[in-house]
XYZ file of C-alpha atoms in Angstrom:
597
model
C 19.114 -40.609 55.883
C 17.990 -43.707 57.173
C 16.267 -45.680 54.369
C 13.257 -47.894 55.195
C 11.861 -49.702 51.997
C 9.422 -52.085 53.634
C 6.271 -52.220 52.175
C 4.374 -51.125 55.566
C 6.661 -48.156 55.764
C 4.599 -46.780 52.409
C 1.268 -45.718 51.983
C -0.630 -48.996 51.222
C -2.408 -48.115 47.731
C -0.297 -47.115 44.663
C -3.603 -45.531 43.166
C -3.827 -43.373 46.254
C -0.025 -42.181 45.821
C -1.002 -41.236 42.222
C -3.864 -39.396 43.742
C -1.377 -37.585 45.887
C 0.933 -36.601 43.220
C -1.996 -34.935 41.231
C -3.197 -33.153 44.138
C 0.201 -32.190 45.031
C 0.748 -30.562 41.860
C -2.602 -28.523 42.455
C -1.513 -27.461 45.561
C 1.472 -26.045 44.331
C -0.195 -24.485 41.354
C -2.796 -22.936 43.844
C -0.133 -21.615 46.042
C 1.743 -19.940 43.071
C -1.491 -18.730 41.616
C -2.850 -17.170 44.945
C 0.537 -15.225 45.377
C 0.454 -13.981 41.880
C -2.899 -12.935 41.324
C -2.895 -10.604 44.169
C -5.666 -8.493 42.913
C -9.023 -9.319 41.635
C -9.504 -8.785 37.726
C -5.554 -9.194 37.153
C -4.510 -10.222 33.775
C -2.205 -12.826 32.601
C 0.467 -10.447 33.371
C -0.822 -8.907 36.591
C 2.381 -6.960 37.333
C 3.146 -5.888 33.864
C 6.557 -7.299 33.454
C 6.275 -9.046 29.978
C 7.592 -5.637 28.348
C 10.522 -5.226 30.835
C 11.389 -8.941 30.226
C 11.226 -8.520 26.415
C 13.517 -5.303 26.772
C 15.896 -7.074 28.966
C 16.126 -10.023 26.592
C 16.469 -7.585 23.335
C 19.470 -5.719 25.346
C 21.132 -9.137 25.891
C 20.674 -9.864 22.322
C 22.556 -6.593 21.272
C 25.106 -7.208 24.277
C 25.345 -10.529 25.687
C 28.476 -10.063 27.553
C 26.724 -9.840 31.254
C 24.541 -12.765 30.318
C 27.437 -14.896 29.130
C 29.234 -13.710 32.174
C 26.710 -15.049 34.495
C 26.559 -18.611 32.358
C 30.158 -19.049 32.203
C 30.369 -18.426 36.186
C 27.447 -21.068 36.400
C 29.097 -23.806 34.194
C 32.606 -23.214 36.022
C 31.210 -23.818 39.499
C 28.678 -26.432 38.413
C 32.075 -28.508 37.340
C 33.602 -27.791 40.494
C 30.335 -28.872 41.949
C 31.038 -32.310 40.243
C 34.423 -32.449 41.486
C 33.507 -31.358 44.979
C 30.793 -34.350 45.012
C 33.274 -36.864 43.730
C 35.792 -36.078 46.236
C 33.305 -36.486 49.044
C 32.262 -39.958 47.491
C 35.657 -41.115 47.376
C 35.866 -40.267 51.126
C 37.228 -36.907 51.095
C 36.508 -34.856 54.233
C 37.002 -31.025 55.491
C 36.480 -29.557 51.860
C 34.395 -26.272 51.591
C 31.425 -26.671 49.697
C 31.266 -24.663 46.229
C 28.310 -22.322 47.283
C 26.387 -21.809 50.836
C 23.132 -20.658 51.894
C 23.100 -16.923 52.617
C 22.941 -15.581 56.058
C 19.036 -16.008 57.394
C 18.265 -18.614 54.899
C 16.427 -21.233 57.117
C 15.242 -23.371 54.511
C 18.369 -25.769 54.943
C 18.555 -26.329 58.373
C 17.873 -30.003 58.199
C 21.318 -31.889 58.484
C 20.598 -34.086 55.550
C 21.060 -31.284 53.245
C 24.906 -31.004 54.266
C 25.464 -34.583 55.426
C 23.908 -36.374 52.755
C 25.856 -36.343 49.316
C 22.763 -36.328 47.172
C 20.775 -33.646 49.030
C 23.717 -31.646 49.425
C 24.415 -31.981 45.688
C 20.811 -30.893 44.953
C 20.901 -27.842 46.998
C 24.285 -26.602 45.770
C 22.959 -26.995 42.220
C 19.901 -25.176 43.291
C 21.745 -22.322 44.783
C 24.013 -22.223 41.712
C 21.269 -21.737 39.588
C 19.466 -19.312 41.763
C 22.833 -16.987 41.665
C 23.043 -17.384 38.102
C 19.480 -15.966 37.538
C 20.629 -12.954 40.227
C 23.614 -12.466 38.038
C 21.887 -12.139 35.016
C 19.321 -9.538 36.718
C 22.142 -7.559 37.848
C 23.664 -7.609 34.358
C 20.598 -5.889 32.968
C 22.016 -2.513 33.494
C 20.337 -1.217 30.136
C 16.865 -1.325 31.557
C 15.413 1.666 33.563
C 16.013 0.965 37.054
C 12.369 0.391 37.896
C 11.735 -2.110 35.357
C 15.363 -3.880 36.341
C 13.718 -3.903 40.082
C 10.558 -5.127 39.473
C 12.165 -8.029 37.117
C 14.529 -9.001 39.975
C 11.882 -9.093 42.377
C 9.740 -11.513 40.296
C 12.662 -13.643 39.202
C 13.450 -14.109 42.870
C 9.849 -15.141 43.413
C 9.943 -17.924 40.716
C 13.592 -18.840 42.059
C 12.156 -19.294 45.555
C 9.133 -21.284 44.492
C 11.208 -23.621 42.554
C 13.442 -24.531 45.526
C 13.706 -28.444 45.863
C 12.677 -27.654 49.636
C 9.097 -27.343 48.191
C 8.780 -30.634 46.543
C 8.016 -33.933 48.611
C 10.565 -35.892 46.664
C 13.397 -33.518 47.110
C 12.859 -32.692 50.610
C 14.739 -35.018 53.138
C 12.479 -33.957 56.155
C 9.464 -34.513 53.908
C 10.672 -37.784 52.763
C 11.711 -39.013 56.063
C 8.287 -37.973 57.816
C 6.218 -39.666 54.968
C 8.567 -42.986 55.617
C 8.002 -42.622 59.376
C 4.409 -41.789 59.419
C 3.608 -44.223 56.412
C 2.034 -41.364 54.583
C -0.175 -40.122 57.193
C 1.417 -36.365 57.013
C 0.368 -36.448 53.301
C -3.261 -37.335 54.037
C -3.255 -34.554 56.941
C -1.652 -32.087 54.259
C -4.680 -32.841 51.907
C -7.011 -32.189 54.552
C -5.234 -28.811 55.618
C -5.235 -27.805 52.112
C -8.783 -28.348 51.653
C -9.596 -26.418 54.912
C -7.308 -23.601 53.809
C -9.221 -23.517 50.286
C -12.511 -23.415 51.821
C -11.445 -20.783 54.335
C -10.423 -18.412 51.513
C -13.620 -19.374 49.696
C -12.024 -21.258 46.770
C -8.797 -19.431 47.034
C -5.678 -20.597 49.000
C -5.429 -18.679 52.188
C -2.469 -20.722 53.869
C -2.795 -20.690 57.800
C 0.216 -19.246 59.475
C -1.339 -20.090 63.014
C -3.962 -21.583 64.868
C -6.246 -18.457 64.896
C -8.593 -20.219 67.481
C -5.930 -20.092 70.218
C -6.213 -16.362 70.326
C -8.921 -13.909 71.016
C -8.486 -9.949 71.035
C -9.070 -8.878 74.751
C -8.568 -12.346 76.125
C -4.999 -13.347 75.377
C -3.790 -10.598 73.060
C -4.575 -6.929 73.420
C -5.122 -7.369 77.337
C -3.556 -4.257 78.798
C -6.357 -2.663 80.958
C -8.143 0.400 79.692
C -11.312 1.988 78.369
C -12.795 3.108 75.319
C -12.932 6.825 75.964
C -14.054 8.399 72.694
C -15.115 7.134 69.139
C -16.170 8.345 65.373
C -16.970 6.710 62.233
C -12.916 6.315 61.870
C -11.611 5.281 65.068
C -11.894 4.334 68.904
C -9.816 6.147 71.368
C -8.360 3.880 74.045
C -7.220 5.385 77.348
C -4.968 2.791 79.420
C -5.451 2.456 82.878
C -2.443 3.704 84.998
C 0.095 1.350 86.802
C 1.834 3.995 88.840
C 0.636 6.702 91.250
C 2.014 9.700 89.488
C 2.370 10.181 85.659
C 4.187 12.527 83.390
C 2.196 15.684 82.798
C 1.817 15.269 79.298
C -0.101 12.535 77.843
C 1.324 10.259 75.051
C -1.025 9.354 71.977
C 0.048 6.574 69.919
C -1.302 6.746 65.965
C -0.840 3.259 64.796
C -0.906 2.240 60.746
C -4.392 1.487 59.442
C -3.026 -0.835 57.337
C -2.994 -3.251 60.325
C -4.623 -3.414 63.677
C -3.083 -1.402 66.721
C -2.492 -4.465 68.965
C 1.008 -5.163 67.482
C 1.766 -2.874 70.170
C 0.203 -4.727 72.889
C 0.405 -8.410 71.921
C 1.070 -10.230 75.363
C 2.297 -8.603 78.589
C 5.957 -9.488 77.928
C 6.362 -7.775 74.752
C 3.683 -5.037 74.923
C 4.906 -1.537 74.398
C 1.749 -0.068 75.578
C 2.101 -1.944 78.669
C 5.722 -0.646 79.341
C 4.992 2.763 78.532
C 2.070 2.762 81.139
C 4.631 0.924 83.776
C 6.995 3.791 83.049
C 4.344 6.416 84.257
C 2.899 7.450 80.833
C -0.672 8.310 80.349
C -1.101 6.187 77.044
C -3.940 6.905 74.495
C -4.036 4.509 71.242
C -6.201 4.964 68.350
C -7.853 2.021 66.929
C -9.123 2.499 63.187
C -12.219 1.090 62.045
C -11.789 -1.770 59.462
C -14.066 -0.487 56.327
C -16.113 -2.962 54.510
C -18.803 -1.059 52.610
C -18.761 1.710 50.048
C -19.708 4.449 52.788
C -15.810 4.651 53.095
C -15.067 4.827 49.437
C -14.310 8.612 49.363
C -12.526 8.630 52.776
C -9.313 10.504 51.710
C -5.921 10.788 53.479
C -6.953 14.103 54.703
C -9.978 12.580 56.142
C -7.409 10.438 58.393
C -5.830 13.796 59.426
C -9.109 15.734 60.097
C -11.410 12.985 61.582
C -8.333 11.007 62.911
C -5.312 12.515 64.396
C -6.900 15.995 64.895
C -9.876 14.331 66.459
C -7.997 12.345 68.666
C -5.721 15.307 69.816
C -8.770 17.321 70.537
C -10.026 14.288 72.801
C -6.744 13.861 74.591
C -6.758 17.439 75.429
C -10.002 17.832 76.679
C -9.827 14.482 78.744
C -6.723 15.504 80.563
C -6.963 19.212 80.515
C -3.359 19.508 79.124
C -2.513 21.857 76.619
C 0.209 19.939 74.901
C 0.917 16.202 74.268
C 3.439 13.860 72.851
C 2.533 11.659 69.676
C 3.752 8.814 67.664
C 3.096 7.906 64.330
C 3.998 4.379 63.029
C 4.517 3.465 59.144
C 1.770 5.186 57.251
C 0.684 7.008 60.301
C 4.256 8.690 60.715
C 3.829 9.592 56.885
C 0.430 11.169 57.967
C 1.738 12.700 60.966
C 4.195 14.562 59.166
C 1.738 16.250 56.890
C -0.458 16.878 60.120
C 2.447 18.881 61.831
C 2.744 21.000 58.796
C -1.004 21.406 58.692
C -0.814 22.614 62.250
C 1.988 24.632 61.655
C 0.385 26.656 58.843
C -2.608 27.227 61.294
C -0.854 28.132 64.442
C -1.563 24.926 66.325
C 1.283 24.267 68.713
C -0.496 21.503 70.672
C 2.093 18.773 69.698
C 5.183 19.215 72.001
C 7.153 16.005 70.838
C 6.533 13.701 67.811
C 7.986 10.189 67.433
C 8.049 8.169 63.982
C 8.146 4.617 63.860
C 9.456 3.161 60.507
C 8.246 6.057 58.536
C 8.604 7.143 55.174
C 8.333 10.890 54.174
C 10.770 11.037 51.222
C 9.615 8.272 48.861
C 12.485 8.294 46.457
C 13.534 4.874 47.260
C 10.655 3.302 48.712
C 11.953 -0.322 48.833
C 10.587 -3.694 47.448
C 6.960 -2.473 47.862
C 7.688 -0.321 44.764
C 7.360 -3.183 42.460
C 3.681 -3.429 42.841
C 3.254 0.045 41.894
C 3.353 0.599 38.271
C 1.018 3.087 36.913
C -0.764 0.215 34.803
C -1.081 -1.587 38.094
C -2.384 1.253 40.156
C -5.037 1.673 37.272
C -6.107 -1.939 37.979
C -6.203 -1.452 41.806
C -8.394 1.637 41.362
C -10.481 -0.086 38.863
C -10.897 -3.022 41.626
C -11.474 -0.513 44.513
C -14.401 1.202 42.496
C -16.484 -1.763 42.765
C -16.184 -2.337 46.364
C -15.087 0.970 47.890
C -12.199 -0.531 49.531
C -8.785 -2.461 49.023
C -9.035 -5.845 50.451
C -6.851 -6.266 53.280
C -6.009 -9.791 52.292
C -4.619 -8.607 49.061
C -2.320 -6.033 50.898
C -1.323 -8.815 53.248
C -0.423 -11.174 50.503
C 1.622 -8.448 48.864
C 3.708 -8.044 52.028
C 4.046 -11.822 52.462
C 5.842 -11.773 49.122
C 8.624 -9.665 50.536
C 9.674 -12.275 52.511
C 8.149 -15.325 50.408
C 10.419 -18.113 51.800
C 9.535 -17.278 55.277
C 5.966 -16.072 55.154
C 4.845 -18.437 52.013
C 6.678 -21.386 51.306
C 7.439 -22.356 54.932
C 3.934 -22.791 55.919
C 3.381 -24.542 52.516
C 6.016 -27.313 53.583
C 4.859 -27.547 57.089
C 0.992 -27.567 56.648
C 0.625 -29.447 53.439
C 4.041 -31.797 52.993
C 4.594 -32.347 56.593
C 0.883 -32.415 57.742
C 1.702 -30.504 60.644
C -0.522 -27.724 62.087
C 0.721 -24.167 62.422
C 2.402 -23.165 65.470
C 0.522 -20.926 68.175
C 2.091 -17.488 67.718
C 0.646 -14.255 68.642
C 2.652 -12.209 65.952
C 1.371 -14.405 63.304
C -2.274 -14.060 64.554
C -1.838 -10.301 64.349
C -0.477 -10.775 60.896
C -3.428 -12.599 59.678
C -5.919 -10.022 60.884
C -5.933 -7.909 58.086
C -7.654 -4.681 57.644
C -9.276 -3.110 54.414
C -8.295 0.269 52.898
C -10.494 3.031 51.616
C -10.447 3.455 48.041
C -10.086 7.169 48.203
C -7.084 7.209 50.709
C -5.313 4.445 49.057
C -5.171 5.831 45.440
C -4.015 9.106 46.870
C -1.395 7.484 48.882
C -0.126 5.391 46.222
C -0.144 8.149 43.536
C 1.104 11.092 45.582
C 3.540 9.447 47.881
C 4.920 6.456 45.873
C 4.472 7.324 42.437
C 5.016 10.916 42.615
C 6.781 11.633 45.789
C 4.959 14.805 46.428
C 4.962 15.076 50.269
C 8.784 16.070 50.362
C 8.244 18.583 47.739
C 7.402 21.919 49.029
C 3.475 22.460 48.715
C 3.267 19.341 46.564
C 0.194 18.104 48.063
C -2.540 19.841 49.917
C -4.615 18.306 53.080
C -7.473 20.211 54.706
C -7.035 23.185 52.576
C -3.537 23.781 53.454
C -0.362 22.868 51.236
C 1.781 20.810 53.002
C 5.553 22.063 53.497
C 7.180 19.305 55.970
C 10.472 21.271 56.078
C 8.510 23.853 58.453
C 8.172 21.381 61.016
C 9.965 22.510 64.241
C 8.548 20.027 66.688
C 11.603 18.202 68.357
C 11.277 14.940 66.657
C 12.514 11.101 67.404
C 12.920 8.823 64.405
C 13.383 5.121 65.080
C 14.025 2.603 61.935
C 14.982 -0.827 61.308
C 18.483 -1.846 59.536
C 16.484 -4.686 57.749
C 13.175 -3.015 57.038
C 11.772 -4.042 53.468
C 8.884 -2.095 54.020
C 10.204 1.388 54.951
C 14.188 1.196 54.094
C 16.196 3.154 56.815
C 18.059 5.110 54.513
C 14.791 6.510 52.967
C 13.480 7.113 56.503
C 16.669 8.846 57.258
C 16.083 11.268 54.053
C 12.789 11.924 55.473
C 14.044 12.838 58.842
C 16.504 15.432 57.177
C 13.681 17.383 56.140
C 12.678 18.943 59.439
C 13.906 22.047 60.605
C 13.688 21.441 64.351
C 15.563 19.144 66.702
C 15.690 15.538 65.277
C 17.141 12.451 66.940
C 17.533 9.616 64.354
C 18.168 6.094 65.930
C 18.389 3.025 63.855
C 17.171 -0.617 65.416
C 18.241 -4.053 64.359
C 15.904 -6.694 62.651
C 12.845 -5.402 60.527
C 9.596 -3.518 60.240
C 7.992 -5.465 63.252
C 10.636 -7.060 65.355
C 12.691 -3.804 64.856
C 9.981 -2.022 66.785
C 8.449 -4.404 69.154
C 11.741 -5.200 71.060
C 11.184 -4.845 74.827
C 13.999 -4.208 76.976
C 13.665 -7.540 78.740
C 14.564 -9.701 75.645
C 17.832 -7.807 75.276
C 17.714 -8.406 71.306
C 19.159 -6.609 68.018
C 20.488 -3.656 69.470
C 20.575 0.057 68.042
C 22.780 2.824 66.863
C 22.696 6.345 67.789
C 24.850 9.486 66.547
C 26.290 11.869 69.150
C 24.532 14.884 68.219
C 21.141 16.072 66.659
C 22.907 17.100 63.152
C 22.082 14.580 60.384
C 24.952 14.498 57.397
C 23.774 14.448 54.045
C 24.903 10.625 53.674
C 22.973 7.988 55.789
C 25.943 5.797 55.545
C 27.997 8.682 56.632
C 25.716 8.751 59.581
C 26.122 5.225 60.477
C 29.971 5.173 60.406
C 30.004 7.873 63.119
C 27.137 6.169 64.880
C 27.516 4.340 68.335
C 26.357 0.734 68.757
C 24.429 -0.408 71.972
C 23.052 -3.627 73.243
C 19.428 -4.314 73.641
C 16.322 -2.431 72.861
C 15.956 1.382 71.801
C 12.909 1.773 74.065
C 14.915 2.942 76.793
C 16.867 5.658 74.946
C 13.470 6.933 73.491
C 12.046 7.049 77.164
C 15.132 9.002 78.408
C 14.513 11.436 75.287
C 10.635 11.836 76.076
C 11.909 12.510 79.654
C 14.294 15.273 78.640
C 11.170 16.837 77.151
C 8.370 16.054 79.467
C 9.863 15.770 83.497
C 6.896 16.878 85.312
C 4.537 14.616 87.003
C 0.963 14.559 87.987
C -1.601 12.366 90.160
C -2.411 9.398 87.595
C -5.528 9.665 85.505
C -8.280 6.956 85.363
C -10.028 6.335 82.178
C -13.530 7.316 82.060
C -13.361 9.570 85.342
C -13.535 12.792 83.562
C -15.661 14.681 81.005
C -15.643 11.561 78.692
C -16.989 8.643 80.124
C -16.006 5.357 79.275
C -17.745 3.539 76.254
C -16.515 0.208 76.754
C -13.419 -1.616 78.193
C -10.439 -1.876 75.817
C -9.353 -3.257 73.275
C -13.062 -2.010 72.097
C -15.245 -3.299 69.381
C -13.342 -1.770 66.459
C -10.518 -3.806 66.625
C -12.459 -7.156 66.913
C -14.045 -7.017 63.249
C -11.768 -9.611 61.223
C -12.328 -10.107 57.540
């Protein structure tokens, strides 16, 4: 790194530099506190890991072999790192580092982390220490699996927070920028920090994008359409056709109410809604309300079924005059859709012709990283907090999701906004990610307990909704499951287990990337790829399915469209929103989606 030690290159006031040091420590502490205290009223041990930690250490005291093995590996490789560094100092070239960052770890992109001896040593020392912690966690096989997972997750959070990239004196890009800009980046960083604290009402709310650069209905969620029905729970949007003929059966999309629907309609180039309309689909989308008062306190999981999916199906049927329709459920809405199909089956309701599930869990035996937040004590705390307001704050839920990818969704913005003093980039996906929604207390408590904690949905008659015991194995509706290989929210092997519960035709498809990018993957981008199997029979093992699956380039959207065509090939004249029995209430995307918290 080019050095410049002239007095002009540094902030003029040593006193100001001391102030910056003090404030930067407060900034770092605020970032840690904000993402540790996810829930109002948390104790000093908000995730109940103290007892698990003590149990782990007691196990290591009784049998220290796993801990000693991790420490021995660390010490051996630390000595190798000294030798590696000394060799490089003496002019040695072409030698391999002792440890390298993992695939997809973007913290070390600056070339100084590899080319500069000091920063290369700092980087590798940190990576060795991080691996040692990971090895120790892996060796804690005397713990119950849930406790071991929780400890490993929060150990990783601590390790990520301690990364040298997060400190101004050990980040070469921050040091270089500080010298080049004479400390102006740190001044701007302080201003950004104050702004984000004010925006969060005294709690740090790190800006991920310029929220003023977007407006729903103007440059995101712009596909033309009309709101044609609404009740207290949702608005129903019917999109304007772009073809003269459309497939006879309409397509109803049920997005998750944990987020807003326009993840499927960001910009025209990556809008699934627009793409489906252009394929000749009559597309309806549910836009859920954003509850913000006690009137939604008792809204339950079955309310979302009866006043949500059922009400939307009724409206679509009356608007189009069609006896049957195709339906999509995304994430939690897919979980609800499976229960709804069972409920319909028990009542002899056959209006659903095909069902598509986007990254949807039905079997919650292995719920992924979200399970670390869901100990019984933590759920009790959540329920106590929700009892006061009637809902769970969407910001708390968003923080929990961000922790699943803390380096990408927390610390990268901390560095960019506060250490480099930059404004966040203009990015539609991050605008959507920051547009949080609240969750009704009754629904959320039922969902956490009956699905995540007790895994009752996949059990015969394990839960009852709308007066009917739920049996997902009774579902015979042809189903299409799309999951994402790197999904941390709905792990693909768990969604696979859920797909095997159905009795009818099931096509299982595995996409690349994660929970969002794996779904919002338009064919024009030709990214990620996907895997399909030759038949509809799903072997018991997800690994066995993948071993025989065929890999394809590009987007799974085309495969899905072909599958829909096989079940719905007849076409009729295009339908114009608001021209039938249901008059247009307002233009898409409607008023429910515009409400921010």
